[in-house]
Amino acid sequence: MSTGEEKKMKKRIEFTLNGMKREIEVEPTDILLDVLRDRLGVKSPKYGCGRGDCGSCTIFLNGRSVRSCIILAVEADAADIQTLEGIPEEKLQHLQESFIGHSSFQCGFCTPGMVISAVELLEKTPHPSEEEVKESLAGNLCRCTGYTPIIDAVLDASKRG
Amino acid sequence: MEKVQMAILNDFEYYRPIDSDRLLNLLAEYKDRASLLAGGTDLIVQMEDGITAPDAVIDLKGIRQLRTLEFSNNRLFIGALVTFTDLIESAEIREQFPVFWESSRTVASVGIRNRATIVGNICSAVPSLDSGPPLLCLEAEVLVRSTNGQRTVPVDSWFLGPRKTALKDNEYVEGISIEMPLKRFGGSYVKLGRYRGEDLAQAGVGVYAFDEREYRIAFCALAPVPARAKKIESLLNGKEITDTLISEAIKLLPQEISPITDIRATKEYRMHVTGVMLERGLKAALSRRDGEGPEYSVSLM
């Protein structure tokens, strides 16, 4: 992974990933997204822009949605991390059905980030307005669907929930 | 394995001190070769771009006291680790500092606001920072600590240039202190972006309209640093706001701002649209002061 000599100290970090304790040695330069995907096999967060602009790498860190492409892995020491894989079925069911019903994804690359942002919104605001849905998804880019079916799906899921 | 995505190419040591003394020792050791890390939403990108290549990254998140967000004795303290989401979710901020609340809601997106800090925003000091106008209008103070003790920097002398602040190598920011305005006021933060989510301001205007015809106005993204519009304020102070007076204020804009042409907008457009934003911002501030007008956070653009 690293380029050049490994002169700086590696760090052993420990965190909870989707309910399980994980321990791993990382370099200070390692990005959290890379560690999750390439070393721990968690594939729902995607590498999109790599600068926090597109939202495809979104995960929950200590209960809040964050961009894992602009977080160092060492920062996650002692943290509680949840990716889409670790979100309980009962929280996802309405959203999943609604996303399918509205054909809210084509390539699916943005979907994990969209769903995590939507889960966070619906936990804080169970019955959001369309404006609130748009605001909560504003940092998640989708290049296939044109957003409307995604916004419709979240609004629809909020009515089922 | 070929890696197409970006990575941080320079090696650094990572530290997470748990108190101020250890932090200050590290700063004394590394001086300008250290970068302080809070939310990291700017720093990590800068390291990946190679713009910043520190020998040490000092993570502040181990120091619990820096998480303080407190309102007491008419004074607000925002610790260095307080995120935009912390601020937005505070009922006291929403009630007592509605313009700051309004501007914070325009920063990037939820996923960034969950991580990015207000202190980080003023330390990154990009010209478009949304925290600039409300902090300048509120005459906030930046509390800075070094081994020599604490010093206070008024926010209007904090910004020295794009990405340059009054912070010295051996110092860190503990937080921002703001005195609650005593007079009744209404205000507004008007931001022009191209779309919602992640876009930086092309222009930002903060307005406070106090009782007794006192006004405070500040801009961001329209000059190398965010700044108060003192000439416009002097013109308006003591006067009732009329359409004629607003036109006179708009004529002063070329003396107050020096917008540039970049990927987001041309300087001519920025100059023109700032006049429109100033008018809307002033009118919204006045009507909000009198308990009318659009709710805070409703976009005026």
Coordinates of C-alpha atoms in Angstrom, one line a residue:
Chain A
M1 CA 0.0 0.0 0.0
S2 CA 2.6 2.5 1.0
T3 CA 5.1 4.1 -1.3
G4 CA 8.7 4.7 -0.3
E5 CA 10.3 3.6 2.9
E6 CA 8.2 2.7 5.9
K7 CA 10.0 4.9 8.4
K8 CA 7.1 6.1 10.5
M9 CA 5.6 4.1 13.2
K10 CA 2.7 1.7 12.5
K11 CA -0.2 1.9 14.9
R12 CA -2.3 -0.9 16.2
I13 CA -5.9 0.3 16.3
E14 CA -9.1 -1.3 17.6
F15 CA -12.6 -0.5 16.8
T16 CA -16.1 -1.9 16.5
L17 CA -17.1 -2.7 12.9
N18 CA -20.7 -3.6 12.4
G19 CA -21.0 -4.9 15.9
M20 CA -17.7 -6.9 15.9
K21 CA -14.5 -5.9 17.6
R22 CA -11.7 -5.6 15.0
E23 CA -8.0 -5.0 15.6
I24 CA -5.6 -4.1 12.8
E25 CA -2.2 -2.5 12.3
V26 CA -2.2 0.6 10.1
E27 CA 0.2 3.2 8.9
P28 CA -0.6 6.8 9.8
T29 CA -1.1 7.6 6.1
D30 CA -3.8 4.9 5.6
I31 CA -7.2 6.2 4.7
L32 CA -10.1 4.6 6.6
L33 CA -12.0 3.8 3.4
D34 CA -9.0 1.8 2.0
V35 CA -8.6 -0.1 5.2
L36 CA -12.3 -1.0 5.3
R37 CA -12.4 -2.1 1.7
D38 CA -9.0 -3.6 1.0
R39 CA -8.1 -5.1 4.3
L40 CA -11.4 -5.8 6.1
G41 CA -13.4 -6.7 3.0
V42 CA -16.3 -4.3 3.6
K43 CA -17.3 -3.3 0.1
S44 CA -20.4 -1.1 0.5
P45 CA -18.5 2.2 0.9
K46 CA -17.2 3.1 -2.5
Y47 CA -14.3 5.2 -3.7
G48 CA -15.8 8.0 -5.8
C49 CA -14.1 11.4 -5.7
G50 CA -11.7 10.8 -2.8
R51 CA -12.2 14.3 -1.5
G52 CA -15.5 14.2 0.4
D53 CA -17.6 15.7 -2.3
C54 CA -19.6 12.8 -3.7
G55 CA -20.8 10.8 -0.7
S56 CA -20.2 7.3 -2.1
C57 CA -17.9 6.4 0.7
T58 CA -20.4 7.3 3.5
I59 CA -20.3 5.3 6.7
F60 CA -21.6 5.8 10.2
L61 CA -18.8 6.8 12.6
N62 CA -19.9 7.0 16.2
G63 CA -23.5 7.3 15.0
R64 CA -23.0 10.1 12.5
S65 CA -22.7 9.8 8.7
V66 CA -19.2 10.7 7.5
R67 CA -17.0 10.6 4.4
S68 CA -14.6 7.7 5.0
C69 CA -12.3 8.8 2.1
I70 CA -11.1 11.9 4.1
I71 CA -10.6 10.2 7.5
L72 CA -7.3 8.6 8.5
A73 CA -7.7 5.0 9.7
V74 CA -5.8 5.8 12.9
E75 CA -8.5 8.3 13.8
A76 CA -11.0 5.4 14.0
D77 CA -9.2 3.9 17.0
A78 CA -11.8 3.1 19.7
A79 CA -14.6 4.2 17.4
D80 CA -17.9 2.5 16.5
I81 CA -18.2 2.1 12.8
Q82 CA -21.3 1.0 10.9
T83 CA -21.4 0.4 7.2
L84 CA -24.5 -0.4 5.2
E85 CA -23.7 -4.1 5.8
G86 CA -24.2 -3.6 9.5
I87 CA -27.4 -1.7 9.6
P88 CA -30.2 -3.9 11.0
E89 CA -32.7 -5.3 8.6
E90 CA -35.7 -3.6 10.4
K91 CA -34.2 -0.2 9.8
L92 CA -33.6 -0.9 6.2
Q93 CA -36.7 -2.8 5.1
H94 CA -38.9 0.2 4.2
L95 CA -36.1 2.0 2.4
Q96 CA -35.0 -1.1 0.5
E97 CA -38.6 -1.9 -0.7
S98 CA -39.1 1.8 -1.6
F99 CA -35.8 2.0 -3.5
I100 CA -36.8 -1.1 -5.5
G101 CA -40.4 0.2 -6.0
H102 CA -39.2 3.5 -7.4
S103 CA -36.3 2.1 -9.5
S104 CA -34.1 4.4 -7.5
F105 CA -30.8 3.0 -8.7
Q106 CA -29.2 1.9 -11.9
C107 CA -25.5 1.3 -11.5
G108 CA -25.9 1.3 -7.7
F109 CA -22.6 3.0 -6.9
C110 CA -24.1 5.8 -4.9
T111 CA -26.8 3.6 -3.3
P112 CA -25.0 2.7 0.0
G113 CA -24.2 6.3 0.6
M114 CA -27.7 7.4 -0.3
V115 CA -29.2 4.8 2.0
I116 CA -27.0 5.7 4.9
S117 CA -27.8 9.4 4.5
A118 CA -31.5 8.5 4.4
V119 CA -31.3 6.3 7.5
E120 CA -29.7 9.1 9.4
L121 CA -32.3 11.6 8.2
L122 CA -35.3 9.3 9.1
E123 CA -33.9 8.6 12.6
K124 CA -33.7 12.3 13.3
T125 CA -36.7 13.3 11.3
P126 CA -39.2 10.4 10.8
H127 CA -41.5 12.4 8.6
P128 CA -39.3 14.8 6.6
S129 CA -40.5 17.3 4.0
E130 CA -39.3 17.1 0.4
E131 CA -37.0 20.0 1.2
E132 CA -35.5 18.1 4.2
V133 CA -34.9 15.0 2.0
K134 CA -33.1 17.1 -0.6
E135 CA -31.0 18.8 2.0
S136 CA -30.0 15.6 3.6
L137 CA -29.0 14.0 0.3
A138 CA -27.4 17.1 -1.2
G139 CA -23.9 15.8 -0.6
N140 CA -24.6 12.4 -2.3
L141 CA -24.1 12.5 -6.0
C142 CA -25.9 10.1 -8.4
R143 CA -25.0 10.0 -12.1
C144 CA -27.8 7.7 -13.3
T145 CA -31.2 8.4 -12.0
G146 CA -31.5 12.2 -11.9
Y147 CA -32.3 12.1 -8.1
T148 CA -36.1 12.3 -8.4
P149 CA -36.7 8.5 -7.9
I150 CA -34.3 8.6 -4.9
I151 CA -36.0 11.5 -3.3
D152 CA -39.4 9.9 -4.0
A153 CA -38.2 6.6 -2.4
V154 CA -37.1 8.3 0.8
L155 CA -40.3 10.2 1.1
D156 CA -42.3 7.1 0.4
A157 CA -40.3 5.1 3.0
S158 CA -41.0 7.7 5.6
K159 CA -44.7 7.2 5.1
R160 CA -44.4 3.4 5.5
G161 CA -42.3 3.7 8.6
Chain B
M1 CA -1.1 -3.6 -7.2
E2 CA -1.6 -0.5 -9.2
K3 CA -3.4 2.1 -7.3
V4 CA -5.3 4.7 -9.3
Q5 CA -6.9 6.4 -6.4
M6 CA -5.1 9.1 -4.5
A7 CA -3.1 8.5 -1.4
I8 CA -1.1 10.5 1.1
L9 CA 2.5 10.2 -0.2
N10 CA 4.4 11.9 2.5
D11 CA 5.0 9.9 5.7
F12 CA 4.1 11.5 9.1
E13 CA 3.9 10.6 12.7
Y14 CA 0.4 10.6 14.2
Y15 CA -0.1 11.8 17.7
R16 CA -3.3 12.0 19.8
P17 CA -2.4 13.9 22.9
I18 CA -4.9 13.7 25.8
D19 CA -4.2 17.1 27.4
S20 CA -3.0 20.6 26.5
D21 CA 0.5 20.1 28.0
R22 CA 1.3 17.2 25.8
L23 CA -0.1 19.0 22.8
L24 CA 2.1 22.1 23.5
N25 CA 5.1 19.9 23.9
L26 CA 4.5 18.4 20.5
L27 CA 4.1 21.8 18.9
A28 CA 7.3 22.9 20.5
E29 CA 9.1 19.9 19.1
Y30 CA 7.7 20.0 15.5
K31 CA 6.9 23.8 15.1
D32 CA 5.9 24.5 11.5
R33 CA 6.3 20.8 10.6
A34 CA 3.1 19.9 12.5
S35 CA -0.5 20.0 11.3
L36 CA -3.3 20.1 13.7
L37 CA -6.2 17.7 12.9
A38 CA -9.8 18.1 14.1
G39 CA -12.4 17.1 11.5
G40 CA -9.8 16.6 8.8
T41 CA -12.2 17.6 6.0
D42 CA -9.7 20.1 4.7
L43 CA -6.4 18.7 6.0
I44 CA -6.7 15.2 4.6
V45 CA -7.6 16.5 1.1
Q46 CA -4.6 18.9 1.3
M47 CA -2.3 16.1 2.3
E48 CA -3.6 14.0 -0.6
D49 CA -3.0 16.9 -3.0
G50 CA 0.5 17.3 -1.6
I51 CA -0.3 21.0 -0.6
T52 CA 0.4 20.1 3.0
A53 CA 3.2 17.6 3.9
P54 CA 3.7 17.7 7.7
D55 CA 6.1 15.5 9.6
A56 CA 3.5 15.2 12.4
V57 CA -0.2 15.2 12.4
I58 CA -1.5 16.0 15.9
D59 CA -5.1 14.9 16.4
L60 CA -7.0 17.1 18.9
K61 CA -9.8 14.6 19.4
G62 CA -8.2 13.1 22.4
I63 CA -8.6 16.4 24.4
R64 CA -12.1 16.3 25.8
Q65 CA -12.2 19.9 27.0
L66 CA -12.0 21.1 23.4
R67 CA -15.5 19.6 22.8
T68 CA -17.1 22.2 24.9
L69 CA -20.1 24.1 23.5
E70 CA -21.4 26.4 26.2
F71 CA -23.6 29.4 26.6
S72 CA -23.4 31.1 29.9
N73 CA -23.4 34.7 31.2
N74 CA -24.4 36.0 27.7
R75 CA -21.2 34.5 26.3
L76 CA -20.9 31.6 23.8
F77 CA -17.9 29.4 23.8
I78 CA -17.2 27.1 20.9
G79 CA -14.4 24.6 21.6
A80 CA -12.0 23.6 18.8
L81 CA -13.7 20.2 18.4
V82 CA -17.3 21.5 18.0
T83 CA -18.7 20.4 14.7
F84 CA -21.1 22.3 12.5
T85 CA -23.7 19.6 13.3
D86 CA -23.2 20.2 17.0
L87 CA -23.9 23.9 16.4
I88 CA -26.9 23.4 14.2
E89 CA -28.5 20.9 16.7
S90 CA -28.1 23.3 19.6
A91 CA -31.5 24.9 20.4
E92 CA -29.6 27.8 22.1
I93 CA -27.6 28.6 19.0
R94 CA -30.8 28.5 16.9
E95 CA -32.5 31.0 19.2
Q96 CA -29.7 33.3 20.3
F97 CA -27.4 33.2 17.3
P98 CA -29.8 32.6 14.4
V99 CA -27.5 34.1 11.7
F100 CA -24.6 31.8 12.7
W101 CA -27.1 28.9 12.8
E102 CA -28.3 29.9 9.3
S103 CA -24.8 30.2 7.8
S104 CA -23.7 26.9 9.4
R105 CA -26.6 25.1 7.7
T106 CA -25.2 26.2 4.3
V107 CA -21.8 24.6 4.9
A108 CA -21.1 21.7 2.5
S109 CA -23.4 18.7 3.2
V110 CA -24.6 16.8 6.3
G111 CA -21.8 14.2 6.0
I112 CA -19.2 17.0 6.1
R113 CA -20.9 19.1 8.8
N114 CA -21.0 16.0 11.0
R115 CA -17.2 16.0 11.0
A116 CA -16.0 19.6 10.1
T117 CA -15.4 22.0 13.0
I118 CA -16.0 25.7 13.2
V119 CA -12.5 26.3 14.5
G120 CA -11.1 24.2 11.7
N121 CA -13.1 26.4 9.3
I122 CA -11.4 29.6 10.5
C123 CA -8.0 27.9 10.7
S124 CA -8.2 26.7 7.1
A125 CA -9.2 30.3 6.3
V126 CA -10.3 29.9 2.7
P127 CA -11.8 33.2 1.5
S128 CA -15.2 31.6 1.0
L129 CA -15.7 30.4 4.6
D130 CA -19.3 30.6 5.6
S131 CA -18.4 31.1 9.3
G132 CA -16.7 34.4 8.4
P133 CA -19.5 36.9 8.0
P134 CA -21.5 35.9 11.2
L135 CA -18.3 35.7 13.4
L136 CA -17.1 39.1 12.0
C137 CA -20.6 40.7 12.6
L138 CA -20.6 39.2 16.2
E139 CA -17.1 40.5 16.8
A140 CA -16.0 37.1 18.0
E141 CA -12.7 36.5 19.7
V142 CA -10.3 33.6 18.9
L143 CA -8.8 32.1 22.1
V144 CA -5.3 30.9 21.3
R145 CA -3.0 28.9 23.7
S146 CA 0.8 28.4 23.8
T147 CA 3.3 27.7 26.5
N148 CA 3.2 31.4 27.2
G149 CA -0.4 31.2 28.2
Q150 CA -3.6 32.3 26.5
R151 CA -4.0 35.2 24.1
T152 CA -7.1 36.6 22.5
V153 CA -7.3 37.6 18.8
P154 CA -10.3 39.6 17.6
V155 CA -11.7 37.8 14.6
D156 CA -11.2 40.8 12.3
S157 CA -7.4 40.6 12.7
W158 CA -7.4 36.8 12.5
F159 CA -7.5 36.4 8.7
L160 CA -4.2 37.5 7.1
G161 CA -4.7 36.2 3.6
P162 CA -6.1 33.1 1.8
R163 CA -5.2 30.2 4.1
K164 CA -3.2 32.5 6.4
T165 CA -4.1 33.3 9.9
A166 CA -2.7 35.0 13.0
L167 CA -2.0 31.6 14.5
K168 CA 1.7 31.0 15.3
D169 CA 3.6 27.7 15.0
N170 CA 3.7 27.1 18.8
E171 CA 0.0 27.8 19.3
Y172 CA -3.3 26.1 18.9
V173 CA -6.9 27.4 19.0
E174 CA -8.8 26.4 22.1
G175 CA -12.0 27.9 20.9
I176 CA -14.1 30.9 19.8
S177 CA -15.8 33.2 22.3
I178 CA -18.8 35.3 21.3
E179 CA -20.7 37.9 23.4
M180 CA -24.4 37.8 22.8
P181 CA -25.6 41.1 21.3
L182 CA -27.6 43.0 23.9
K183 CA -29.8 45.0 21.5
R184 CA -32.7 43.4 19.7
F185 CA -31.7 42.4 16.2
G186 CA -32.6 40.5 13.1
G187 CA -30.1 39.2 10.6
S188 CA -29.4 37.1 7.6
Y189 CA -26.7 35.1 5.8
V190 CA -27.2 35.1 2.1
K191 CA -25.1 32.6 0.2
L192 CA -24.8 32.2 -3.5
G193 CA -23.8 28.7 -4.6
R194 CA -24.3 27.0 -7.9
Y195 CA -26.1 24.1 -6.4
R196 CA -26.8 22.7 -2.9
G197 CA -24.4 20.4 -1.2
E198 CA -20.6 20.7 -1.3
D199 CA -20.4 23.9 -3.2
L200 CA -18.3 26.8 -1.9
A201 CA -19.8 30.2 -1.8
Q202 CA -19.4 32.3 -4.9
A203 CA -20.4 35.2 -2.7
G204 CA -21.6 35.4 0.9
V205 CA -23.2 38.3 2.7
G206 CA -24.0 38.5 6.5
V207 CA -26.2 41.3 7.8
Y208 CA -27.2 42.3 11.3
A209 CA -29.9 45.0 11.8
F210 CA -30.0 46.1 15.4
D211 CA -32.5 48.4 17.1
E212 CA -31.6 52.1 17.1
R213 CA -30.6 51.8 13.4
E214 CA -27.3 50.1 13.9
Y215 CA -26.1 47.8 11.2
R216 CA -23.3 45.3 10.7
I217 CA -22.4 43.8 7.4
A218 CA -19.7 41.4 6.4
F219 CA -18.7 39.5 3.2
C220 CA -17.0 36.3 2.3
A221 CA -15.7 34.9 -1.0
L222 CA -15.4 38.5 -2.3
A223 CA -11.9 39.4 -1.2
P224 CA -8.7 37.6 -0.1
V225 CA -10.1 37.5 3.4
P226 CA -13.7 37.8 4.8
A227 CA -14.2 41.3 6.1
R228 CA -16.7 43.8 7.6
A229 CA -18.0 46.4 5.2
K230 CA -17.2 49.5 7.3
K231 CA -17.9 52.1 4.7
I232 CA -21.4 50.7 4.0
E233 CA -22.0 50.4 7.7
S234 CA -21.1 54.1 8.3
L235 CA -23.4 55.1 5.5
L236 CA -26.3 53.1 6.9
N237 CA -25.8 53.6 10.7
G238 CA -28.4 56.0 12.2
K239 CA -30.6 55.9 9.1
E240 CA -33.8 54.3 8.2
I241 CA -33.3 51.8 5.4
T242 CA -34.9 53.0 2.2
D243 CA -34.5 51.8 -1.4
T244 CA -32.6 55.0 -2.2
L245 CA -30.2 54.3 0.7
I246 CA -29.7 50.7 -0.4
S247 CA -28.8 51.9 -3.9
E248 CA -26.2 54.3 -2.3
A249 CA -24.8 51.4 -0.3
I250 CA -24.5 49.2 -3.4
K251 CA -22.5 52.0 -5.1
L252 CA -20.0 51.6 -2.3
L253 CA -19.4 47.9 -3.0
P254 CA -16.4 48.4 -5.3
Q255 CA -14.7 50.2 -2.4
E256 CA -15.4 47.2 0.0
I257 CA -14.8 44.1 -2.1
S258 CA -12.4 42.9 -4.7
P259 CA -13.9 39.8 -6.2
I260 CA -11.9 37.6 -8.6
T261 CA -12.8 35.5 -11.6
D262 CA -12.5 31.8 -11.0
I263 CA -14.2 28.5 -11.9
R264 CA -17.3 29.4 -10.0
A265 CA -18.1 32.9 -11.3
T266 CA -16.6 36.0 -12.9
K267 CA -15.7 39.1 -11.0
E268 CA -18.2 41.2 -12.8
Y269 CA -21.0 38.8 -11.9
R270 CA -19.9 38.6 -8.3
M271 CA -19.9 42.4 -8.0
H272 CA -23.3 42.6 -9.5
V273 CA -24.9 39.8 -7.5
T274 CA -23.5 41.0 -4.2
G275 CA -25.6 44.2 -4.6
V276 CA -28.7 42.0 -5.1
M277 CA -27.7 39.9 -2.1
L278 CA -27.1 42.9 0.1
E279 CA -30.5 44.3 -0.7
R280 CA -32.3 41.0 0.1
G281 CA -30.1 40.4 3.1
L282 CA -30.8 43.9 4.6
K283 CA -34.6 43.6 3.9
A284 CA -34.8 40.1 5.4
A285 CA -32.7 41.2 8.5
L286 CA -35.0 44.2 9.1
S287 CA -38.2 42.2 8.8
R288 CA -36.8 39.4 10.9
R289 CA -35.9 41.9 13.6
D290 CA -39.5 43.0 13.7
G291 CA -40.7 39.4 13.9
E292 CA -41.8 39.1 10.3
G293 CA -40.1 38.0 7.1
P294 CA -38.9 34.6 6.0
E295 CA -37.8 32.1 8.7
Y296 CA -34.1 31.7 9.3
S297 CA -32.5 29.2 6.9
V298 CA -35.0 29.9 4.1
S299 CA -32.8 30.7 1.2
L300 CA -33.1 34.3 0.0
M301 CA -31.6 33.5 -3.4

